[in-house]
C-alpha cells in the first residue's frame, strides 16, 4: 500500500509559495490584521498604524494584486477590506501557531 499523498501540481505549489511571500512582510500583515475587523480608508489605516499614506498605498496595491484585499469606492473615497474569510483564517491560524 502506498502511503504517499499525491502532491499538487508544481505550478500550484509555486503560487502557494508566492502567496506566503506576501504574508512574509510585517507591514502587509499589520495592514491585514487591521482590516480583519472592518473596512478602512488608506488614511484610516495609515493613522491607525502610524505610517505614511504612500507606504500603506503601495502595500495595499501588492495585497490587491494577490487577491488578499478588495476595494470599494464610495464617491471619491476608497475603502479596503480583506478579500474573503480565507484570508482572515490564514492570519488567525498563523497567530494561533505562533502563540502556541
PDB file of C-alpha atoms in Angstrom:
ATOM      1  CA  UNK A   1       0.000   0.000   0.000  1.00  0.00           C
ATOM      2  CA  UNK A   2       1.341   3.435  -0.978  1.00  0.00           C
ATOM      3  CA  UNK A   3       1.233   5.931   1.913  1.00  0.00           C
ATOM      4  CA  UNK A   4       2.492   8.843  -0.167  1.00  0.00           C
ATOM      5  CA  UNK A   5      -0.004  11.642  -0.596  1.00  0.00           C
ATOM      6  CA  UNK A   6      -0.246  12.957  -4.132  1.00  0.00           C
ATOM      7  CA  UNK A   7       1.401  16.367  -4.352  1.00  0.00           C
ATOM      8  CA  UNK A   8      -0.348  19.292  -6.017  1.00  0.00           C
ATOM      9  CA  UNK A   9       0.970  20.361  -9.406  1.00  0.00           C
ATOM     10  CA  UNK A  10       4.314  22.192  -9.206  1.00  0.00           C
ATOM     11  CA  UNK A  11       2.764  25.386 -10.603  1.00  0.00           C
ATOM     12  CA  UNK A  12       0.185  25.364  -7.801  1.00  0.00           C
ATOM     13  CA  UNK A  13       2.990  24.978  -5.250  1.00  0.00           C
ATOM     14  CA  UNK A  14       4.825  27.947  -6.809  1.00  0.00           C
ATOM     15  CA  UNK A  15       1.640  30.022  -6.471  1.00  0.00           C
ATOM     16  CA  UNK A  16       1.316  28.944  -2.843  1.00  0.00           C
ATOM     17  CA  UNK A  17       4.940  29.902  -2.168  1.00  0.00           C
ATOM     18  CA  UNK A  18       4.295  33.330  -3.713  1.00  0.00           C
ATOM     19  CA  UNK A  19       1.233  33.746  -1.501  1.00  0.00           C
ATOM     20  CA  UNK A  20       3.284  33.017   1.602  1.00  0.00           C
ATOM     21  CA  UNK A  21       5.906  35.536   0.452  1.00  0.00           C
ATOM     22  CA  UNK A  22       3.197  38.208   0.522  1.00  0.00           C
ATOM     23  CA  UNK A  23       2.363  37.184   4.097  1.00  0.00           C
ATOM     24  CA  UNK A  24       6.096  37.382   4.912  1.00  0.00           C
ATOM     25  CA  UNK A  25       6.103  41.181   5.156  1.00  0.00           C
ATOM     26  CA  UNK A  26       5.276  42.635   8.580  1.00  0.00           C
ATOM     27  CA  UNK A  27       3.784  45.835   7.140  1.00  0.00           C
ATOM     28  CA  UNK A  28       1.390  43.884   4.945  1.00  0.00           C
ATOM     29  CA  UNK A  29       0.486  41.658   7.901  1.00  0.00           C
ATOM     30  CA  UNK A  30      -0.211  44.697  10.071  1.00  0.00           C
ATOM     31  CA  UNK A  31      -2.499  46.086   7.367  1.00  0.00           C
ATOM     32  CA  UNK A  32      -4.354  42.775   7.009  1.00  0.00           C
ATOM     33  CA  UNK A  33      -4.791  42.407  10.772  1.00  0.00           C
ATOM     34  CA  UNK A  34      -6.120  45.978  10.918  1.00  0.00           C
ATOM     35  CA  UNK A  35      -8.557  45.208   8.088  1.00  0.00           C
ATOM     36  CA  UNK A  36      -9.687  41.962   9.717  1.00  0.00           C
ATOM     37  CA  UNK A  37     -12.025  43.969  11.953  1.00  0.00           C
ATOM     38  CA  UNK A  38     -13.587  46.382   9.461  1.00  0.00           C
ATOM     39  CA  UNK A  39     -13.060  48.095   6.121  1.00  0.00           C
ATOM     40  CA  UNK A  40     -10.982  51.270   6.233  1.00  0.00           C
ATOM     41  CA  UNK A  41      -9.641  54.017   4.000  1.00  0.00           C
ATOM     42  CA  UNK A  42      -5.922  54.444   3.317  1.00  0.00           C
ATOM     43  CA  UNK A  43      -5.899  57.458   5.640  1.00  0.00           C
ATOM     44  CA  UNK A  44      -7.539  55.493   8.450  1.00  0.00           C
ATOM     45  CA  UNK A  45      -5.076  52.608   8.062  1.00  0.00           C
ATOM     46  CA  UNK A  46      -2.100  54.997   7.969  1.00  0.00           C
ATOM     47  CA  UNK A  47      -3.315  56.760  11.101  1.00  0.00           C
ATOM     48  CA  UNK A  48      -4.025  53.512  12.920  1.00  0.00           C
ATOM     49  CA  UNK A  49      -0.585  52.079  12.103  1.00  0.00           C
ATOM     50  CA  UNK A  50       1.226  55.432  12.401  1.00  0.00           C
ATOM     51  CA  UNK A  51       2.722  55.035   8.953  1.00  0.00           C
ATOM     52  CA  UNK A  52       2.954  57.133   5.803  1.00  0.00           C
ATOM     53  CA  UNK A  53      -0.034  57.021   3.481  1.00  0.00           C
ATOM     54  CA  UNK A  54       2.253  56.316   0.497  1.00  0.00           C
ATOM     55  CA  UNK A  55       3.663  53.220   2.250  1.00  0.00           C
ATOM     56  CA  UNK A  56       0.164  51.940   3.002  1.00  0.00           C
ATOM     57  CA  UNK A  57      -0.986  52.610  -0.577  1.00  0.00           C
ATOM     58  CA  UNK A  58       1.972  50.699  -2.011  1.00  0.00           C
ATOM     59  CA  UNK A  59       1.354  47.679   0.230  1.00  0.00           C
ATOM     60  CA  UNK A  60      -2.389  47.737  -0.475  1.00  0.00           C
ATOM     61  CA  UNK A  61      -1.566  47.545  -4.191  1.00  0.00           C
ATOM     62  CA  UNK A  62       0.509  44.394  -3.549  1.00  0.00           C
ATOM     63  CA  UNK A  63      -2.276  42.908  -1.427  1.00  0.00           C
ATOM     64  CA  UNK A  64      -4.898  43.658  -4.103  1.00  0.00           C
ATOM     65  CA  UNK A  65      -2.749  42.121  -6.843  1.00  0.00           C
ATOM     66  CA  UNK A  66      -2.564  38.954  -4.765  1.00  0.00           C
ATOM     67  CA  UNK A  67      -6.328  38.943  -4.123  1.00  0.00           C
ATOM     68  CA  UNK A  68      -5.924  39.329  -0.363  1.00  0.00           C
ATOM     69  CA  UNK A  69      -7.603  42.745  -0.128  1.00  0.00           C
ATOM     70  CA  UNK A  70     -10.501  44.225  -2.064  1.00  0.00           C
ATOM     71  CA  UNK A  71     -11.560  47.826  -2.551  1.00  0.00           C
ATOM     72  CA  UNK A  72     -14.947  49.511  -2.554  1.00  0.00           C
ATOM     73  CA  UNK A  73     -15.463  53.007  -3.929  1.00  0.00           C
ATOM     74  CA  UNK A  74     -17.884  55.405  -2.260  1.00  0.00           C
ATOM     75  CA  UNK A  75     -17.811  58.697  -4.149  1.00  0.00           C
ATOM     76  CA  UNK A  76     -14.153  59.694  -4.239  1.00  0.00           C
ATOM     77  CA  UNK A  77     -13.286  57.645  -1.163  1.00  0.00           C
ATOM     78  CA  UNK A  78     -11.867  54.126  -1.422  1.00  0.00           C
ATOM     79  CA  UNK A  79     -12.443  51.583   1.347  1.00  0.00           C
ATOM     80  CA  UNK A  80     -10.332  48.459   1.752  1.00  0.00           C
ATOM     81  CA  UNK A  81     -11.216  45.150   3.383  1.00  0.00           C
ATOM     82  CA  UNK A  82      -9.928  41.600   3.410  1.00  0.00           C
ATOM     83  CA  UNK A  83     -10.944  39.814   0.237  1.00  0.00           C
ATOM     84  CA  UNK A  84     -12.675  36.917   1.993  1.00  0.00           C
ATOM     85  CA  UNK A  85     -12.793  34.784   5.126  1.00  0.00           C
ATOM     86  CA  UNK A  86      -9.929  32.603   3.864  1.00  0.00           C
ATOM     87  CA  UNK A  87      -7.503  35.492   4.369  1.00  0.00           C
ATOM     88  CA  UNK A  88      -8.744  36.068   7.909  1.00  0.00           C
ATOM     89  CA  UNK A  89      -8.459  32.331   8.671  1.00  0.00           C
ATOM     90  CA  UNK A  90      -4.864  32.201   7.392  1.00  0.00           C
ATOM     91  CA  UNK A  91      -3.937  35.096   9.697  1.00  0.00           C
ATOM     92  CA  UNK A  92      -5.785  33.568  12.669  1.00  0.00           C
ATOM     93  CA  UNK A  93      -4.169  30.163  12.117  1.00  0.00           C
ATOM     94  CA  UNK A  94      -0.731  31.758  11.843  1.00  0.00           C
ATOM     95  CA  UNK A  95      -1.283  33.693  15.059  1.00  0.00           C
ATOM     96  CA  UNK A  96      -2.518  30.543  16.821  1.00  0.00           C
ATOM     97  CA  UNK A  97       0.621  28.703  15.715  1.00  0.00           C
ATOM     98  CA  UNK A  98       2.966  31.498  16.859  1.00  0.00           C
ATOM     99  CA  UNK A  99       1.220  31.850  20.213  1.00  0.00           C
ATOM    100  CA  UNK A 100       1.181  28.089  20.827  1.00  0.00           C
TER     101      UNK A 100
END
